[in-house]
Amino acid sequence: MPKKDMAWVKLSGWLFILGIIVAIVVGLFPSIIDSTTVTGVLAVLGFIIGLLGIAGMGTLEKCDVDVFLLAVIALMAAGGAGRAFENVLYIGPYLMNIVIYIGVLVVPAAVLIALKAIWKSAQTKF
């Protein structure tokens, strides 16, 4: 197996960290930028992270795919329940925004990585 180009691995990691920071900052200060713009930027970042992941140039190793997909499922369950944060006094709306924005970041990556996993498991082995 060829060795990963560390520049791509670092880029993938930095893009993920950037996405998390954007999700937290905009979740805490929703009036600084339009939510449509943030959603688009986070979705594109997630798509790029996913492409790097399925190309083998991301930080995700083969043994970590199951853990990553399980973590995304847990995050989506929390995101679905994120509306419950609305009723938490003072910090609820901010927590809800952060969870939703992190979900927007990881879902495109999860879809691409899940499709690759499905493709590999469905391949006929001769």
PDB file of C-alpha atoms in Angstrom:
ATOM      1  CA  MET A   1       0.000   0.000   0.000  1.00  0.00           C
ATOM      2  CA  PRO A   2       1.466   3.383  -0.974  1.00  0.00           C
ATOM      3  CA  LYS A   3       2.367   5.780   1.776  1.00  0.00           C
ATOM      4  CA  LYS A   4       0.001   8.698   2.243  1.00  0.00           C
ATOM      5  CA  ASP A   5       1.136  12.142   1.185  1.00  0.00           C
ATOM      6  CA  MET A   6       1.286  13.904   4.538  1.00  0.00           C
ATOM      7  CA  ALA A   7       0.373  17.249   2.967  1.00  0.00           C
ATOM      8  CA  TRP A   8      -3.066  15.884   2.029  1.00  0.00           C
ATOM      9  CA  VAL A   9      -3.506  14.301   5.443  1.00  0.00           C
ATOM     10  CA  LYS A  10      -2.686  17.609   7.116  1.00  0.00           C
ATOM     11  CA  LEU A  11      -5.031  19.465   4.761  1.00  0.00           C
ATOM     12  CA  SER A  12      -7.858  17.088   5.611  1.00  0.00           C
ATOM     13  CA  GLY A  13      -7.251  17.535   9.328  1.00  0.00           C
ATOM     14  CA  TRP A  14      -7.036  21.306   9.061  1.00  0.00           C
ATOM     15  CA  LEU A  15     -10.220  21.491   6.986  1.00  0.00           C
ATOM     16  CA  PHE A  16     -12.046  19.483   9.635  1.00  0.00           C
ATOM     17  CA  ILE A  17     -10.741  21.711  12.434  1.00  0.00           C
ATOM     18  CA  LEU A  18     -11.661  24.807  10.410  1.00  0.00           C
ATOM     19  CA  GLY A  19     -15.180  23.458   9.916  1.00  0.00           C
ATOM     20  CA  ILE A  20     -15.602  22.740  13.625  1.00  0.00           C
ATOM     21  CA  ILE A  21     -14.355  26.228  14.520  1.00  0.00           C
ATOM     22  CA  VAL A  22     -16.723  27.838  12.004  1.00  0.00           C
ATOM     23  CA  ALA A  23     -19.628  25.767  13.356  1.00  0.00           C
ATOM     24  CA  ILE A  24     -18.887  26.785  16.939  1.00  0.00           C
ATOM     25  CA  VAL A  25     -18.257  30.475  16.214  1.00  0.00           C
ATOM     26  CA  VAL A  26     -21.313  30.901  14.009  1.00  0.00           C
ATOM     27  CA  GLY A  27     -23.374  28.804  16.413  1.00  0.00           C
ATOM     28  CA  LEU A  28     -22.433  31.152  19.236  1.00  0.00           C
ATOM     29  CA  PHE A  29     -22.760  34.341  17.168  1.00  0.00           C
ATOM     30  CA  PRO A  30     -25.480  33.620  14.589  1.00  0.00           C
ATOM     31  CA  SER A  31     -25.898  37.250  13.561  1.00  0.00           C
ATOM     32  CA  ILE A  32     -22.374  37.630  12.139  1.00  0.00           C
ATOM     33  CA  ILE A  33     -23.146  35.834   8.872  1.00  0.00           C
ATOM     34  CA  ASP A  34     -26.129  34.489   6.962  1.00  0.00           C
ATOM     35  CA  SER A  35     -26.977  30.885   7.894  1.00  0.00           C
ATOM     36  CA  THR A  36     -27.380  29.923   4.220  1.00  0.00           C
ATOM     37  CA  THR A  37     -23.799  30.951   3.515  1.00  0.00           C
ATOM     38  CA  VAL A  38     -22.482  29.069   6.544  1.00  0.00           C
ATOM     39  CA  THR A  39     -24.437  25.964   5.624  1.00  0.00           C
ATOM     40  CA  GLY A  40     -23.053  26.056   2.089  1.00  0.00           C
ATOM     41  CA  VAL A  41     -19.467  26.560   3.234  1.00  0.00           C
ATOM     42  CA  LEU A  42     -19.689  23.766   5.809  1.00  0.00           C
ATOM     43  CA  ALA A  43     -21.283  21.388   3.294  1.00  0.00           C
ATOM     44  CA  VAL A  44     -18.507  22.072   0.761  1.00  0.00           C
ATOM     45  CA  LEU A  45     -15.844  21.581   3.450  1.00  0.00           C
ATOM     46  CA  GLY A  46     -17.489  18.297   4.441  1.00  0.00           C
ATOM     47  CA  PHE A  47     -17.600  17.187   0.808  1.00  0.00           C
ATOM     48  CA  ILE A  48     -13.894  17.949   0.341  1.00  0.00           C
ATOM     49  CA  ILE A  49     -13.051  16.134   3.586  1.00  0.00           C
ATOM     50  CA  GLY A  50     -15.097  13.163   2.381  1.00  0.00           C
ATOM     51  CA  LEU A  51     -13.377  13.136  -1.020  1.00  0.00           C
ATOM     52  CA  LEU A  52      -9.984  13.163   0.657  1.00  0.00           C
ATOM     53  CA  GLY A  53     -11.183  10.367   2.938  1.00  0.00           C
ATOM     54  CA  ILE A  54     -12.386   8.067   0.180  1.00  0.00           C
ATOM     55  CA  ALA A  55      -9.283   8.781  -1.891  1.00  0.00           C
ATOM     56  CA  GLY A  56      -7.183   7.567   1.031  1.00  0.00           C
ATOM     57  CA  MET A  57      -5.628  10.997   1.522  1.00  0.00           C
ATOM     58  CA  GLY A  58      -7.498  11.920   4.689  1.00  0.00           C
ATOM     59  CA  THR A  59      -6.803  11.323   8.332  1.00  0.00           C
ATOM     60  CA  LEU A  60      -9.280   8.440   8.457  1.00  0.00           C
ATOM     61  CA  GLU A  61      -7.682   4.986   8.419  1.00  0.00           C
ATOM     62  CA  LYS A  62      -9.511   1.867   7.222  1.00  0.00           C
ATOM     63  CA  CYS A  63      -9.893   0.620  10.784  1.00  0.00           C
ATOM     64  CA  ASP A  64     -11.499   3.937  11.803  1.00  0.00           C
ATOM     65  CA  VAL A  65     -14.287   3.961   9.201  1.00  0.00           C
ATOM     66  CA  ASP A  66     -16.724   2.027  11.408  1.00  0.00           C
ATOM     67  CA  VAL A  67     -16.045   4.301  14.374  1.00  0.00           C
ATOM     68  CA  PHE A  68     -16.430   7.410  12.209  1.00  0.00           C
ATOM     69  CA  LEU A  69     -19.759   6.281  10.770  1.00  0.00           C
ATOM     70  CA  LEU A  70     -21.045   5.292  14.218  1.00  0.00           C
ATOM     71  CA  ALA A  71     -20.012   8.695  15.580  1.00  0.00           C
ATOM     72  CA  VAL A  72     -21.879  10.409  12.736  1.00  0.00           C
ATOM     73  CA  ILE A  73     -24.989   8.372  13.539  1.00  0.00           C
ATOM     74  CA  ALA A  74     -24.732   9.481  17.170  1.00  0.00           C
ATOM     75  CA  LEU A  75     -24.225  13.078  16.074  1.00  0.00           C
ATOM     76  CA  MET A  76     -27.238  12.945  13.776  1.00  0.00           C
ATOM     77  CA  ALA A  77     -29.355  11.523  16.591  1.00  0.00           C
ATOM     78  CA  ALA A  78     -28.182  14.383  18.789  1.00  0.00           C
ATOM     79  CA  GLY A  79     -28.836  16.806  15.943  1.00  0.00           C
ATOM     80  CA  GLY A  80     -32.344  15.466  15.556  1.00  0.00           C
ATOM     81  CA  ALA A  81     -32.835  15.988  19.240  1.00  0.00           C
ATOM     82  CA  GLY A  82     -31.073  19.336  18.946  1.00  0.00           C
ATOM     83  CA  ARG A  83     -34.382  21.143  18.800  1.00  0.00           C
ATOM     84  CA  ALA A  84     -34.817  20.157  22.438  1.00  0.00           C
ATOM     85  CA  PHE A  85     -31.949  22.522  23.208  1.00  0.00           C
ATOM     86  CA  GLU A  86     -34.206  25.428  22.255  1.00  0.00           C
ATOM     87  CA  ASN A  87     -35.894  25.211  25.634  1.00  0.00           C
ATOM     88  CA  VAL A  88     -32.671  25.255  27.651  1.00  0.00           C
ATOM     89  CA  LEU A  89     -32.433  28.612  29.336  1.00  0.00           C
ATOM     90  CA  TYR A  90     -29.869  31.064  27.903  1.00  0.00           C
ATOM     91  CA  ILE A  91     -27.556  28.626  26.097  1.00  0.00           C
ATOM     92  CA  GLY A  92     -30.081  26.356  24.384  1.00  0.00           C
ATOM     93  CA  PRO A  93     -30.340  28.118  21.019  1.00  0.00           C
ATOM     94  CA  TYR A  94     -26.560  28.347  20.786  1.00  0.00           C
ATOM     95  CA  LEU A  95     -26.100  24.635  21.525  1.00  0.00           C
ATOM     96  CA  MET A  96     -28.754  23.810  18.942  1.00  0.00           C
ATOM     97  CA  ASN A  97     -26.995  25.894  16.280  1.00  0.00           C
ATOM     98  CA  ILE A  98     -23.606  24.341  17.020  1.00  0.00           C
ATOM     99  CA  VAL A  99     -24.936  20.774  16.802  1.00  0.00           C
ATOM    100  CA  ILE A 100     -26.783  21.525  13.561  1.00  0.00           C
ATOM    101  CA  TYR A 101     -23.749  23.171  11.938  1.00  0.00           C
ATOM    102  CA  ILE A 102     -21.428  20.327  12.954  1.00  0.00           C
ATOM    103  CA  GLY A 103     -23.965  17.946  11.418  1.00  0.00           C
ATOM    104  CA  VAL A 104     -23.877  19.926   8.173  1.00  0.00           C
ATOM    105  CA  LEU A 105     -20.080  19.554   8.172  1.00  0.00           C
ATOM    106  CA  VAL A 106     -19.895  15.803   8.766  1.00  0.00           C
ATOM    107  CA  VAL A 107     -22.875  14.526   6.772  1.00  0.00           C
ATOM    108  CA  PRO A 108     -21.331  14.986   3.289  1.00  0.00           C
ATOM    109  CA  ALA A 109     -18.145  13.250   4.431  1.00  0.00           C
ATOM    110  CA  ALA A 110     -20.166  10.468   6.045  1.00  0.00           C
ATOM    111  CA  VAL A 111     -22.239   9.912   2.910  1.00  0.00           C
ATOM    112  CA  LEU A 112     -19.145   9.607   0.714  1.00  0.00           C
ATOM    113  CA  ILE A 113     -17.336   7.325   3.156  1.00  0.00           C
ATOM    114  CA  ALA A 114     -20.459   5.192   3.664  1.00  0.00           C
ATOM    115  CA  LEU A 115     -20.904   4.855  -0.105  1.00  0.00           C
ATOM    116  CA  LYS A 116     -17.302   3.692  -0.425  1.00  0.00           C
ATOM    117  CA  ALA A 117     -17.822   1.182   2.398  1.00  0.00           C
ATOM    118  CA  ILE A 118     -21.011  -0.113   0.754  1.00  0.00           C
ATOM    119  CA  TRP A 119     -19.248  -0.355  -2.604  1.00  0.00           C
ATOM    120  CA  LYS A 120     -16.333  -2.304  -1.122  1.00  0.00           C
ATOM    121  CA  SER A 121     -18.591  -4.677   0.804  1.00  0.00           C
ATOM    122  CA  ALA A 122     -20.773  -5.302  -2.246  1.00  0.00           C
ATOM    123  CA  GLN A 123     -17.905  -6.093  -4.606  1.00  0.00           C
ATOM    124  CA  THR A 124     -17.701  -9.658  -5.782  1.00  0.00           C
ATOM    125  CA  LYS A 125     -14.481 -11.272  -4.695  1.00  0.00           C
ATOM    126  CA  PHE A 126     -12.986 -13.725  -7.175  1.00  0.00           C
TER     127      PHE A 126
END
